[in-house]
Short mmCIF file of C-alpha atoms in Angstrom, two decimals:
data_model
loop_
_atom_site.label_atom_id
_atom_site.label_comp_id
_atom_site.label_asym_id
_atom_site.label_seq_id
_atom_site.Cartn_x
_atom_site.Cartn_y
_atom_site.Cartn_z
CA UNK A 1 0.00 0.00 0.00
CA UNK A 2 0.98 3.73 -0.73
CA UNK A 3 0.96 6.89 0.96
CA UNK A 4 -0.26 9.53 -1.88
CA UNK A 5 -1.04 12.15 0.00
CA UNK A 6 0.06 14.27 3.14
CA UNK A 7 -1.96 17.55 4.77
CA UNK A 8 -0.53 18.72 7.70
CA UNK A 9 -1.16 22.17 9.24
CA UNK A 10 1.04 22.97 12.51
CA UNK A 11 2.23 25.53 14.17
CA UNK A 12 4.98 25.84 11.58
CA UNK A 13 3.68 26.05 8.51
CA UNK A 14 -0.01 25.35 6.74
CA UNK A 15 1.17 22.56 4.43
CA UNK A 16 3.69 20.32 3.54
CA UNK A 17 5.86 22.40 1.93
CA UNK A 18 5.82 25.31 4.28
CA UNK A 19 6.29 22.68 7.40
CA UNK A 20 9.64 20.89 5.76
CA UNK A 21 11.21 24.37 4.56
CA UNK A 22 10.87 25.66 8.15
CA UNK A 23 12.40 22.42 9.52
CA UNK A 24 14.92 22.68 7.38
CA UNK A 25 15.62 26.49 8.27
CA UNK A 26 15.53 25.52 12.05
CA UNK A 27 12.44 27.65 12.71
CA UNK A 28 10.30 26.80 15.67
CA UNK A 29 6.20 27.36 16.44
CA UNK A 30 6.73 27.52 20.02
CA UNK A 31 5.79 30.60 21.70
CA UNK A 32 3.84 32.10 24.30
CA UNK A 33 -0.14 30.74 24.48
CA UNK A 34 -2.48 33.67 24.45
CA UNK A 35 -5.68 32.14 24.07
CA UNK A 36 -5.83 30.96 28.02
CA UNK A 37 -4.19 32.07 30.94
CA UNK A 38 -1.30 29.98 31.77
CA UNK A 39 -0.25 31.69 35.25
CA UNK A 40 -0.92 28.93 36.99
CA UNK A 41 1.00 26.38 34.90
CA UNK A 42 4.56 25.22 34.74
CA UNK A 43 4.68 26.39 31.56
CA UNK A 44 3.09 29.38 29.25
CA UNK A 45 4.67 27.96 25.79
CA UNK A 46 3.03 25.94 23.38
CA UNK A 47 2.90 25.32 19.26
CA UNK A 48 -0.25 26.94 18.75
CA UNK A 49 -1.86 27.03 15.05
CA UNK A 50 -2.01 30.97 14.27
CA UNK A 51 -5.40 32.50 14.05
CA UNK A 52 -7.02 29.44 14.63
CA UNK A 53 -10.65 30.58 16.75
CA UNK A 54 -13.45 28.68 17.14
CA UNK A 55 -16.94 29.44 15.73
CA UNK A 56 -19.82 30.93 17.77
CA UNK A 57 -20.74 27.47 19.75
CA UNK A 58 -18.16 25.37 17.98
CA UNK A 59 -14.48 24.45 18.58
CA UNK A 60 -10.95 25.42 17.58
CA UNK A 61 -11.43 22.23 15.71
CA UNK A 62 -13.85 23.42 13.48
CA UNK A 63 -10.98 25.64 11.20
CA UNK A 64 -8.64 23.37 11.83
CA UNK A 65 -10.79 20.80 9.60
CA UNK A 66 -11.53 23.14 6.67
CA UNK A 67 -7.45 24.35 6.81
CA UNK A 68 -6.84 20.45 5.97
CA UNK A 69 -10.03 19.63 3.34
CA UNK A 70 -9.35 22.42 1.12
CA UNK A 71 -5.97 21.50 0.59
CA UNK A 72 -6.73 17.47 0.48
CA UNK A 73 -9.16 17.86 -2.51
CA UNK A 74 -11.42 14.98 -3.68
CA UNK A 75 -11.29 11.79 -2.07
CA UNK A 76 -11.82 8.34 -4.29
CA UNK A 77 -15.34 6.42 -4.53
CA UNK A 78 -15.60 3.96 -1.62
CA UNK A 79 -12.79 5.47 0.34
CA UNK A 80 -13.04 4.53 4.04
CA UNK A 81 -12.33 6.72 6.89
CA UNK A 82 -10.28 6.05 10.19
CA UNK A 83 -9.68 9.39 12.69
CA UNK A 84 -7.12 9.37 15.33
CA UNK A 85 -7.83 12.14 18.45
CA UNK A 86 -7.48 11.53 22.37
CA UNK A 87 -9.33 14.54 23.17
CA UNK A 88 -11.42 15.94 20.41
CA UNK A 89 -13.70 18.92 20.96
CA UNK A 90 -12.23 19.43 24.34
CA UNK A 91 -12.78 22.95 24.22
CA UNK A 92 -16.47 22.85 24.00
CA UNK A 93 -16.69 21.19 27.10
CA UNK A 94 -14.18 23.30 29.05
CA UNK A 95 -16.78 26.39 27.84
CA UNK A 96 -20.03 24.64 29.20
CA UNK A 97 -17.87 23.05 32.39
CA UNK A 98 -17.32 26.93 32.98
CA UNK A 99 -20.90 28.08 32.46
CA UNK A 100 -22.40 25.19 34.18
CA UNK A 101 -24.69 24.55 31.03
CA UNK A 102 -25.87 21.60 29.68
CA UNK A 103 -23.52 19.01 28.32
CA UNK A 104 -23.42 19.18 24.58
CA UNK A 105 -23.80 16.17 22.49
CA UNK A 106 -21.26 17.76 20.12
CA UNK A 107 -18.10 16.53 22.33
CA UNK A 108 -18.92 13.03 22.08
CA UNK A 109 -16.73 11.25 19.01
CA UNK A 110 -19.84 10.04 17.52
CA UNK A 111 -20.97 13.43 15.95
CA UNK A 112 -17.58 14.74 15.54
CA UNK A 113 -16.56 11.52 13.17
CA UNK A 114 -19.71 12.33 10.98
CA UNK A 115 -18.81 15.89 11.19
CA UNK A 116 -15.60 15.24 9.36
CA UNK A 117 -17.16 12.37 7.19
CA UNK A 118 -19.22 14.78 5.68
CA UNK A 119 -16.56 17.39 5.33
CA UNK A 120 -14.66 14.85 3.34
CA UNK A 121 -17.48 13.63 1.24
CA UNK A 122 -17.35 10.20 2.54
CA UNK A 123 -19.88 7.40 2.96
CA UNK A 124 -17.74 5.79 5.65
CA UNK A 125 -18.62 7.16 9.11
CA UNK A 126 -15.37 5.88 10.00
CA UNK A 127 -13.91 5.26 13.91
CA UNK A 128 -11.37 7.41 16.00
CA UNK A 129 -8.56 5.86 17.32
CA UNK A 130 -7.67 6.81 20.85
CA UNK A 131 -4.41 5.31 21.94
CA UNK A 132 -2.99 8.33 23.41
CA UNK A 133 0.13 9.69 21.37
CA UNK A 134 0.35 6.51 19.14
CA UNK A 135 -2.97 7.46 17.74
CA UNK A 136 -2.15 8.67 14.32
CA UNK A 137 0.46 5.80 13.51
CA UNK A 138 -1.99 3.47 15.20
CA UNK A 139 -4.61 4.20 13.06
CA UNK A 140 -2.04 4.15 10.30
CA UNK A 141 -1.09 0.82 10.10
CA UNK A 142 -4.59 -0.39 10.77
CA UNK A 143 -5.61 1.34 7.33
CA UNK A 144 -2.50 -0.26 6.06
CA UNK A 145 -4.14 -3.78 7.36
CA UNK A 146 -7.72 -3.16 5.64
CA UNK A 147 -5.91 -2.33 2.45
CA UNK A 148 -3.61 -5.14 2.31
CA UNK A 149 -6.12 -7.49 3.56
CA UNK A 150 -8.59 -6.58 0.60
CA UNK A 151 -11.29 -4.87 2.56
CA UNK A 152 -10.48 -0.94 1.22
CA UNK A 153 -8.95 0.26 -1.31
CA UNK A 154 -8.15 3.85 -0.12
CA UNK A 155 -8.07 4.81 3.45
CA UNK A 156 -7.90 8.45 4.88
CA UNK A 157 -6.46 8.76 8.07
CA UNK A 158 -7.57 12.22 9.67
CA UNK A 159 -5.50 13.30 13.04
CA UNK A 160 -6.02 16.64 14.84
CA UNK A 161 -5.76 17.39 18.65
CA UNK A 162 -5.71 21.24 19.84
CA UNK A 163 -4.35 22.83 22.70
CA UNK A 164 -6.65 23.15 25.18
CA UNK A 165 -6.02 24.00 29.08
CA UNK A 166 -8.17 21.18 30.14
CA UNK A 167 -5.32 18.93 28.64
CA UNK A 168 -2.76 21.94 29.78
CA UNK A 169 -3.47 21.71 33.07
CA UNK A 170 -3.07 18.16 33.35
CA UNK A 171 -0.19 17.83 31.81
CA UNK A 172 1.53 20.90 34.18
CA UNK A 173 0.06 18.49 37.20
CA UNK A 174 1.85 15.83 36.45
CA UNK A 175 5.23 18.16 36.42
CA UNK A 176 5.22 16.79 32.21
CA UNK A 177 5.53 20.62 30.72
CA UNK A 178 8.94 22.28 30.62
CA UNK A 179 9.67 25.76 31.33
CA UNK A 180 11.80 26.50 28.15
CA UNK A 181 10.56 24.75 24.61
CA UNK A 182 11.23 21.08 24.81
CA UNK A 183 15.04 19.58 24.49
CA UNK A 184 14.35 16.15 22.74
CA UNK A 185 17.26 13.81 23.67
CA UNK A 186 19.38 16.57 25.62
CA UNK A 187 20.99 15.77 28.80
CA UNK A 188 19.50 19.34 30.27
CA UNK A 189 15.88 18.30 28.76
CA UNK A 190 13.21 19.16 31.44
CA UNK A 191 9.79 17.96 29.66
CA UNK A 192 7.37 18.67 26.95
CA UNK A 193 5.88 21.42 25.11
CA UNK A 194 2.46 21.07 24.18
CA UNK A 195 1.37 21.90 20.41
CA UNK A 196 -1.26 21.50 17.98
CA UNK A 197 -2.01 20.01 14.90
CA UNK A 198 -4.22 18.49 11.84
CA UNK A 199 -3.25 16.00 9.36
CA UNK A 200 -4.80 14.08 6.82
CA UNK A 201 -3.13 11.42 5.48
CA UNK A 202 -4.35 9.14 2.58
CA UNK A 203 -3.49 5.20 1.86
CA UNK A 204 -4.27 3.74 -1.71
CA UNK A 205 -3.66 0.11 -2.68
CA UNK A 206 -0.93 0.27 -5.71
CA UNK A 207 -3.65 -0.20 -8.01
CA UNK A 208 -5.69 2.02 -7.21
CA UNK A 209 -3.26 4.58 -6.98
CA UNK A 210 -1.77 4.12 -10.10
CA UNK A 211 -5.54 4.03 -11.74
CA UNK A 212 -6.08 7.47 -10.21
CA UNK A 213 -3.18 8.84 -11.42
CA UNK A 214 -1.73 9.80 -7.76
CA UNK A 215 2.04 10.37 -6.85
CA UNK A 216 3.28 7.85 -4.70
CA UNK A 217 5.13 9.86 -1.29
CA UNK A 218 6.03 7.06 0.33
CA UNK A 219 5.47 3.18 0.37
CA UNK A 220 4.11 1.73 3.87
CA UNK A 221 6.35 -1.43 4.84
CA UNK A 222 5.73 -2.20 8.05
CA UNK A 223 4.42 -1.89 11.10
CA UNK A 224 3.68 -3.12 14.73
CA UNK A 225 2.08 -2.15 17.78
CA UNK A 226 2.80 -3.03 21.65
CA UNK A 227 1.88 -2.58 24.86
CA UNK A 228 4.08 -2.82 28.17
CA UNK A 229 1.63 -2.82 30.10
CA UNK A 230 3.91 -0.92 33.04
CA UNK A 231 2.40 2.31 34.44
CA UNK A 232 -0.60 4.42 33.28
CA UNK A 233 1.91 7.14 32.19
CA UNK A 234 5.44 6.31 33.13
CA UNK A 235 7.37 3.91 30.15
CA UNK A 236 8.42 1.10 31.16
CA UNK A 237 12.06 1.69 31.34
CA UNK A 238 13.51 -0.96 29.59
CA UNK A 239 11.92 -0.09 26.29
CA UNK A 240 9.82 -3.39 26.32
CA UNK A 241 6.88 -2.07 24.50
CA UNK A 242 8.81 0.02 21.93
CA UNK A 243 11.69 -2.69 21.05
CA UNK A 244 8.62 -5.25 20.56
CA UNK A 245 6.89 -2.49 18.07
CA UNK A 246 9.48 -2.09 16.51
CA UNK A 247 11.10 -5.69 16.30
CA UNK A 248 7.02 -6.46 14.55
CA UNK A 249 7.43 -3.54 12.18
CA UNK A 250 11.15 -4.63 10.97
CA UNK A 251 9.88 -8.50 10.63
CA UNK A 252 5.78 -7.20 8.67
CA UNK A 253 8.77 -5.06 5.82
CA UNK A 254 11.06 -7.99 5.92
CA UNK A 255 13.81 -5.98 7.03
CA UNK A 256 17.27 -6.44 9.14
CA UNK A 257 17.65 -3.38 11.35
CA UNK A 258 20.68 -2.87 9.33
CA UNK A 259 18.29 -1.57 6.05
CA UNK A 260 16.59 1.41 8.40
CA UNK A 261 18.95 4.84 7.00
CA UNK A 262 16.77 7.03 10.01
CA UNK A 263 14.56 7.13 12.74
CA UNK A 264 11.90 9.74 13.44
CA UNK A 265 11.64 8.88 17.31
CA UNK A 266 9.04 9.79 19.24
CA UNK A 267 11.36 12.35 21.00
CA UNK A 268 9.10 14.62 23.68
CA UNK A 269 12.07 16.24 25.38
CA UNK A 270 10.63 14.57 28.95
CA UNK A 271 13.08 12.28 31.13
CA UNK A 272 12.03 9.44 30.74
CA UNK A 273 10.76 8.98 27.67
CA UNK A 274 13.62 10.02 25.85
CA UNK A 275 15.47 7.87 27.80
CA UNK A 276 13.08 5.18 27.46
CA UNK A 277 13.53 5.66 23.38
CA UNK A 278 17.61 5.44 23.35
CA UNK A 279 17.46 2.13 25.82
CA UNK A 280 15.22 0.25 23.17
CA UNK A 281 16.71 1.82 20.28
CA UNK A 282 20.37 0.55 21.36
CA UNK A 283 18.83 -3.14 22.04
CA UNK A 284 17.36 -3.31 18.39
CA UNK A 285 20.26 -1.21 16.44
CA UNK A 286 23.45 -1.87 19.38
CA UNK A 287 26.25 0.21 18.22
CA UNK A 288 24.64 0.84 14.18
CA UNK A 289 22.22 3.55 15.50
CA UNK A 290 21.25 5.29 12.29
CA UNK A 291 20.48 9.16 12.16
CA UNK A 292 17.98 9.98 14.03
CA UNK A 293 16.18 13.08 14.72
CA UNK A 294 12.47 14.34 16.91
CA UNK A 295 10.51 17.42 15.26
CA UNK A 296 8.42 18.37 18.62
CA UNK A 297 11.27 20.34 19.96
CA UNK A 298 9.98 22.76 16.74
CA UNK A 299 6.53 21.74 16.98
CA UNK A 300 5.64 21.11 20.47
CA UNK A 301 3.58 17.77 21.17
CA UNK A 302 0.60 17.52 18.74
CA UNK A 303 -0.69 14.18 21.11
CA UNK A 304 -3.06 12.20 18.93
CA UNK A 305 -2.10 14.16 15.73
CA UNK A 306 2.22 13.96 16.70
CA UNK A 307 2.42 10.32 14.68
CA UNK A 308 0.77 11.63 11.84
CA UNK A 309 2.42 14.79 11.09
CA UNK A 310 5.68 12.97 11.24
CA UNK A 311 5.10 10.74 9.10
CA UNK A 312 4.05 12.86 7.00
CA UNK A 313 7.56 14.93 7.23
CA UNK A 314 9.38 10.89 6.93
CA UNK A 315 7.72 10.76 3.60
CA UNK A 316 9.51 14.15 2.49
CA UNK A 317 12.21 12.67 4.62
CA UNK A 318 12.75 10.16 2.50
CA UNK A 319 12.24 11.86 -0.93
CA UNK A 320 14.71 14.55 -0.26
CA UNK A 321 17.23 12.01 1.48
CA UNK A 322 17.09 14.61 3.93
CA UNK A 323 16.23 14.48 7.89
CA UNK A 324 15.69 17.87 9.60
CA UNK A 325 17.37 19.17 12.89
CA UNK A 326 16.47 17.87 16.24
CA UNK A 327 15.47 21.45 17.70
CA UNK A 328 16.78 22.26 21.10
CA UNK A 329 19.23 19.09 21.48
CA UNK A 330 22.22 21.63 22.13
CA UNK A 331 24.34 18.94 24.06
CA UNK A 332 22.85 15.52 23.04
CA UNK A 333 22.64 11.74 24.88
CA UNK A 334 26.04 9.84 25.05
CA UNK A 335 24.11 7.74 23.13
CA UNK A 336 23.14 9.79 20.57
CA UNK A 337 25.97 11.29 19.79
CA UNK A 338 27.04 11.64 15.72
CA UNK A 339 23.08 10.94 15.39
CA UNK A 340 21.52 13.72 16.76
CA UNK A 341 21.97 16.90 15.40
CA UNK A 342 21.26 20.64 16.25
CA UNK A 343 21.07 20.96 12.23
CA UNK A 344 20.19 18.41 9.49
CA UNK A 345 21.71 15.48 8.65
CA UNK A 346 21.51 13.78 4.66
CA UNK A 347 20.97 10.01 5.16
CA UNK A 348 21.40 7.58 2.62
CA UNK A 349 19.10 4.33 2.26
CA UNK A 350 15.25 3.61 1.15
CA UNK A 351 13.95 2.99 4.53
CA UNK A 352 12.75 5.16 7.57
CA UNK A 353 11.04 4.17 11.19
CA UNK A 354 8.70 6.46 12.56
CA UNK A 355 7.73 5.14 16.40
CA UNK A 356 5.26 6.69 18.56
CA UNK A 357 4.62 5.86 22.20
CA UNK A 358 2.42 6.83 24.64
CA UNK A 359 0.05 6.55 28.13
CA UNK A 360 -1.19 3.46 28.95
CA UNK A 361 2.14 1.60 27.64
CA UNK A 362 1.63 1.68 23.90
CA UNK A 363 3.96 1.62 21.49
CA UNK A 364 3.80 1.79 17.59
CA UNK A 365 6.20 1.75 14.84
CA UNK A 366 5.29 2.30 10.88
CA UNK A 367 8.66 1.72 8.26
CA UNK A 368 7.67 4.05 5.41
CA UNK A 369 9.96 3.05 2.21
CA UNK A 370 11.10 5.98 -0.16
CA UNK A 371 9.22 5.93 -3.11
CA UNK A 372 10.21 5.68 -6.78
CA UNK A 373 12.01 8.31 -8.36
#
């Protein structure tokens, strides 16, 4: 199955285009939140989407939708639909929490996926995928499955989480948020920064692509999901989950770890995690870590939408042979050292591993393979 096209709007840039050119000029979205009061907080930074305001009784999700449809353009006959949000309209409910009003029905998933299927023209109602920060590639690989198993033909996969200070707040409570814009894989990292984001990605079979004419981005080779089933927010630190993820992704593409030129990791600038990442990377690559690089240190955390946005900049990735700088990792990992760069690095090879993990212990992984040129 095929990758043909890739919508993201982030803090950095409305597009494709405009997102890898300010990667690639080491530009970052992060900057102070305006549109709630962060005083109490540990932080008052996020990668907020610019004049992004929600309609009289809708939510910030609302633009965010039309910013990505316009630009996706018509979808094929019979394409099914698969969304990937942990929070969606969160902001609705923080405005009737506040006014003590009626709950609306409008926060529930339900209406919100036929909101967006009829946006997109589809006769799918489609399902959301909630598996915390994994959602995107999650949902990813299980439109991969339905292709490759016979039961779709095209798949749109439709990501977007907002900032919100319900999901602000909790993250600042669990002392997640950093005071400066994340540090992905730098010894002096002190958390995350929270950021926003839609994507729509869309999955053809190779036969329908090439009937529809489409440009192939990116080929999907693999992928694999796990679960460590350690803490409801802590990774477990031995990189169980992730190595497992991974270890299912390399074996569904038929690869040795030796054939991966990059990794997109996961990357959130917290302790932990980051740590978490290098411990299972070094069990499945030992001393042949490839390049590697995180994007949230530019973008803030996107949390159901992260996955797909990155892939979406892997697929460039991989055309352009290219990965982009690893914002804010000034004095990098032991372990990452000669991998991790303040600046981009070229690569050289046809395959890349995006990974995701997340709350709850999940893991995913998704090989994309460079597409023909």
């Amino acid at each position: 199955m095929v990758l043909t096209r890739a919508v993201p709007v982030t803090a950095l840039g409305e597009n494709l285009a405009g997102l890898w050119q300010g990667l690639l000029r080491e530009e970052s979205g992060i900057a102070p939140l305006t549109h709630f009061d962060c005083g109490n907080y540990l932080s008052g930074l996020g990668g907020a989407i610019a004049g992004l305001q929600a309609p009289p009784g809708g939510s910030r999700l609302d633009p965010l939708l039309e910013r990505v449809a316009v630009q996706l353009g018509p979808l094929p006959v019979g394409c099914r639909l698969l969304v990937a949000s942990t929070k969606g309209e969160i902001d609705r409910l923080e405005t009737v929490g506040r006014q003590r009003t009626l709950f609306p029905r409008g926060v529930l998933f339900e209406p919100l996926l036929a909101k967006i299927a009829r946006r997109f023209d589809l006769a799918d109602p489609g399902s959301n995928i909630n598996a915390a920060c994994a959602s995107s590639s999650i949902a990813l690989a299980r439109g991969a499955a339905q292709i490759a198993a016979g039961q779709a033909e095209a798949v749109l996969i439709y990501s977007a989480d907002i900032l919100s200070e319900f999901v602000f707040s909790g993250f600042s409570a669990l002392q997640a948020l950093s005071p400066e814009p994340s540090r992905p894989f730098d010894r002096q990292r002190q958390g995350l920064t929270l950021g926003e984001a839609g994507v729509a990605l869309l999955l053809m079979s190779e036969a329908c692509a090439r009937t529809a004419g489409e440009t192939v981005l990116a080929y999907v080779a693999g992928w694999g999901v796990a679960n460590d089933a350690h803490h409801v927010t802590a990774p477990a630190r031995d990189g169980s989950g992730l190595i497992r993820a991974s270890r299912l992704a390399l074996c569904k593409a038929a690869l040795a770890a030796e054939q991966i030129a990059a990794i997109n990791a996961h990357g959130t600038g917290t302790v932990y995690n980051d740590a978490m990442e290098l411990t299972a990377f070094g069990e499945i690559f030992g001393d042949s870590l490839p390049p590697m690089h995180g994007v949230k240190g530019s973008l803030g955390h996107c949390l159901g939408a992260a996955g797909g946005v990155e892939i979406a900049i892997a697929a460039r990735a991989l055309q352009e042979q290219t990965i982009p700088a690893t914002c804010g990792c000034l004095d990098p990992e032991e372990a990452t050292r000669g991998r991790v760069m303040n600046s981009s690095q070229s690569i050289s090879g046809d395959y890349l591993l995006c990974t995701n993990s997340g709350f709850g212990g999940i893991n995913s992984a998704v090989i994309l393979q460079r597409g023909a040129q």
